[in-house]
């Protein structure tokens, strides 16, 4: 919950938007209904990161 609230205050220099998704991922680990969507999101992000890295390495 602290990470989600910290994400709301992302305008402050020591807090960032990274706290919001991290907090949601931690909550999703405890809420069975959110586990599958969060796993899909993580796999989607990992796939896009791999594609980005491959494009960067070809340059």
Coordinates of N, CA and C in Angstrom, one line a residue:
X1 N 0.8 -1.2 0.0 CA 0.0 0.0 0.0 C 0.9 1.3 0.0
X2 N 2.0 1.2 0.7 CA 2.9 2.3 0.7 C 3.5 2.7 -0.6
X3 N 3.8 1.6 -1.4 CA 4.3 1.9 -2.8 C 3.2 2.5 -3.7
X4 N 2.0 2.1 -3.5 CA 0.9 2.7 -4.3 C 0.7 4.1 -4.0
X5 N 0.7 4.4 -2.7 CA 0.5 5.8 -2.2 C 1.7 6.6 -2.7
X6 N 2.9 6.0 -2.6 CA 4.1 6.7 -3.1 C 4.1 7.0 -4.5
X7 N 3.4 6.2 -5.3 CA 3.3 6.4 -6.8 C 2.4 7.6 -7.1
X8 N 1.5 7.9 -6.2 CA 0.6 9.1 -6.4 C 1.4 10.4 -6.2
X9 N 2.4 10.3 -5.3 CA 3.3 11.5 -5.1 C 4.5 11.5 -6.0
X10 N 4.3 11.1 -7.2 CA 5.5 11.0 -8.1 C 6.1 12.3 -8.5
X11 N 5.4 13.4 -8.2 CA 6.0 14.7 -8.5 C 7.2 15.0 -7.6
X12 N 7.3 14.4 -6.5 CA 8.5 14.6 -5.6 C 9.7 13.9 -6.2
X13 N 10.9 14.5 -6.1 CA 12.1 13.9 -6.7 C 12.5 12.5 -6.2
X14 N 12.2 12.2 -5.0 CA 12.7 10.9 -4.5 C 11.7 9.8 -4.6
X15 N 10.5 10.2 -5.1 CA 9.5 9.2 -5.4 C 9.2 9.2 -6.9
X16 N 8.9 8.0 -7.4 CA 8.7 8.0 -8.8 C 7.5 7.1 -9.2
X17 N 7.2 7.1 -10.5 CA 6.0 6.3 -10.9 C 6.3 4.8 -10.8
X18 N 7.6 4.4 -10.7 CA 7.9 3.0 -10.5 C 7.2 2.4 -9.3
X19 N 6.9 3.2 -8.3 CA 6.3 2.6 -7.1 C 4.9 2.1 -7.3
X20 N 4.1 2.8 -8.2 CA 2.7 2.4 -8.4 C 2.6 1.0 -9.0
X21 N 3.3 0.7 -10.1 CA 3.2 -0.7 -10.7 C 3.8 -1.8 -9.7
X22 N 4.9 -1.4 -9.1 CA 5.5 -2.3 -8.1 C 4.5 -2.7 -7.0
X23 N 3.8 -1.7 -6.5 CA 2.9 -1.9 -5.4 C 1.7 -2.8 -5.9
X24 N 1.2 -2.5 -7.1 CA 0.2 -3.3 -7.7 C 0.6 -4.7 -7.9
X25 N 1.8 -4.9 -8.3 CA 2.3 -6.3 -8.5 C 2.4 -7.0 -7.1
X26 N 2.8 -6.4 -6.1 CA 2.9 -7.0 -4.8 C 1.5 -7.3 -4.3
X27 N 0.5 -6.5 -4.5 CA -0.9 -6.8 -4.1 C -1.4 -7.9 -4.9
X28 N -1.1 -8.0 -6.2 CA -1.6 -9.0 -7.1 C -1.1 -10.4 -6.7
X29 N 0.0 -10.4 -6.0 CA 0.5 -11.7 -5.5 C -0.4 -12.3 -4.4
X30 N -1.1 -11.5 -3.7 CA -1.9 -11.9 -2.7 C -3.4 -12.0 -3.0
X31 N -3.8 -11.5 -4.2 CA -5.2 -11.5 -4.6 C -5.3 -12.5 -5.8
X32 N -5.9 -13.6 -5.6 CA -5.9 -14.6 -6.7 C -6.5 -14.1 -8.0
X33 N -7.5 -13.2 -7.9 CA -8.2 -12.7 -9.1 C -7.2 -11.9 -10.0
X34 N -6.2 -11.3 -9.4 CA -5.3 -10.5 -10.1 C -4.0 -11.2 -10.6
X35 N -3.8 -12.4 -10.1 CA -2.6 -13.1 -10.5 C -2.4 -13.3 -12.0
X36 N -3.4 -13.8 -12.7 CA -3.3 -14.1 -14.1 C -3.1 -12.8 -14.9
X37 N -3.9 -11.7 -14.7 CA -3.7 -10.5 -15.5 C -2.3 -9.9 -15.2
X38 N -1.8 -10.0 -14.0 CA -0.5 -9.5 -13.7 C 0.6 -10.3 -14.4
X39 N 0.4 -11.6 -14.4 CA 1.4 -12.5 -15.1 C 1.4 -12.2 -16.6
X40 N 0.2 -12.0 -17.2 CA 0.2 -11.6 -18.6 C 0.9 -10.3 -18.9
X41 N 0.7 -9.3 -18.0 CA 1.3 -8.0 -18.2 C 2.8 -8.2 -18.1
X42 N 3.3 -9.0 -17.1 CA 4.7 -9.1 -17.0 C 5.3 -9.8 -18.2
X43 N 4.7 -10.8 -18.7 CA 5.1 -11.5 -19.9 C 5.1 -10.6 -21.1
X44 N 4.1 -9.8 -21.2 CA 4.0 -8.8 -22.3 C 5.2 -7.8 -22.3
X45 N 5.4 -7.3 -21.1 CA 6.5 -6.3 -20.9 C 7.9 -7.0 -21.2
X46 N 8.1 -8.2 -20.7 CA 9.3 -8.9 -20.9 C 9.5 -9.2 -22.4
X47 N 8.5 -9.5 -23.1 CA 8.6 -9.7 -24.6 C 9.0 -8.4 -25.3
X48 N 8.3 -7.3 -24.9 CA 8.6 -6.1 -25.6 C 10.1 -5.6 -25.2
X49 N 10.5 -5.9 -24.0 CA 11.9 -5.5 -23.6 C 12.9 -6.3 -24.5
X50 N 12.6 -7.6 -24.7 CA 13.5 -8.4 -25.5 C 13.6 -7.9 -26.9
X51 N 12.4 -7.5 -27.5 CA 12.4 -7.0 -28.8 C 13.2 -5.7 -28.9
X52 N 13.0 -4.8 -27.9 CA 13.7 -3.6 -27.9 C 15.2 -3.8 -27.8
X53 N 15.6 -4.7 -27.0 CA 17.1 -5.0 -26.9 C 17.7 -5.6 -28.2
X54 N 16.9 -6.4 -28.8 CA 17.3 -7.0 -30.1 C 17.5 -5.9 -31.2
X55 N 16.5 -4.9 -31.2 CA 16.6 -3.8 -32.2 C 17.8 -3.0 -31.9
X56 N 18.1 -2.7 -30.6 CA 19.2 -1.9 -30.2 C 20.6 -2.6 -30.5
X57 N 20.6 -3.9 -30.4 CA 21.9 -4.6 -30.6 C 22.2 -4.7 -32.1
X58 N 21.2 -4.5 -33.0 CA 21.4 -4.6 -34.4 C 22.0 -3.3 -35.0
X59 N 21.9 -2.2 -34.2 CA 22.4 -0.9 -34.7 C 23.9 -0.9 -34.7

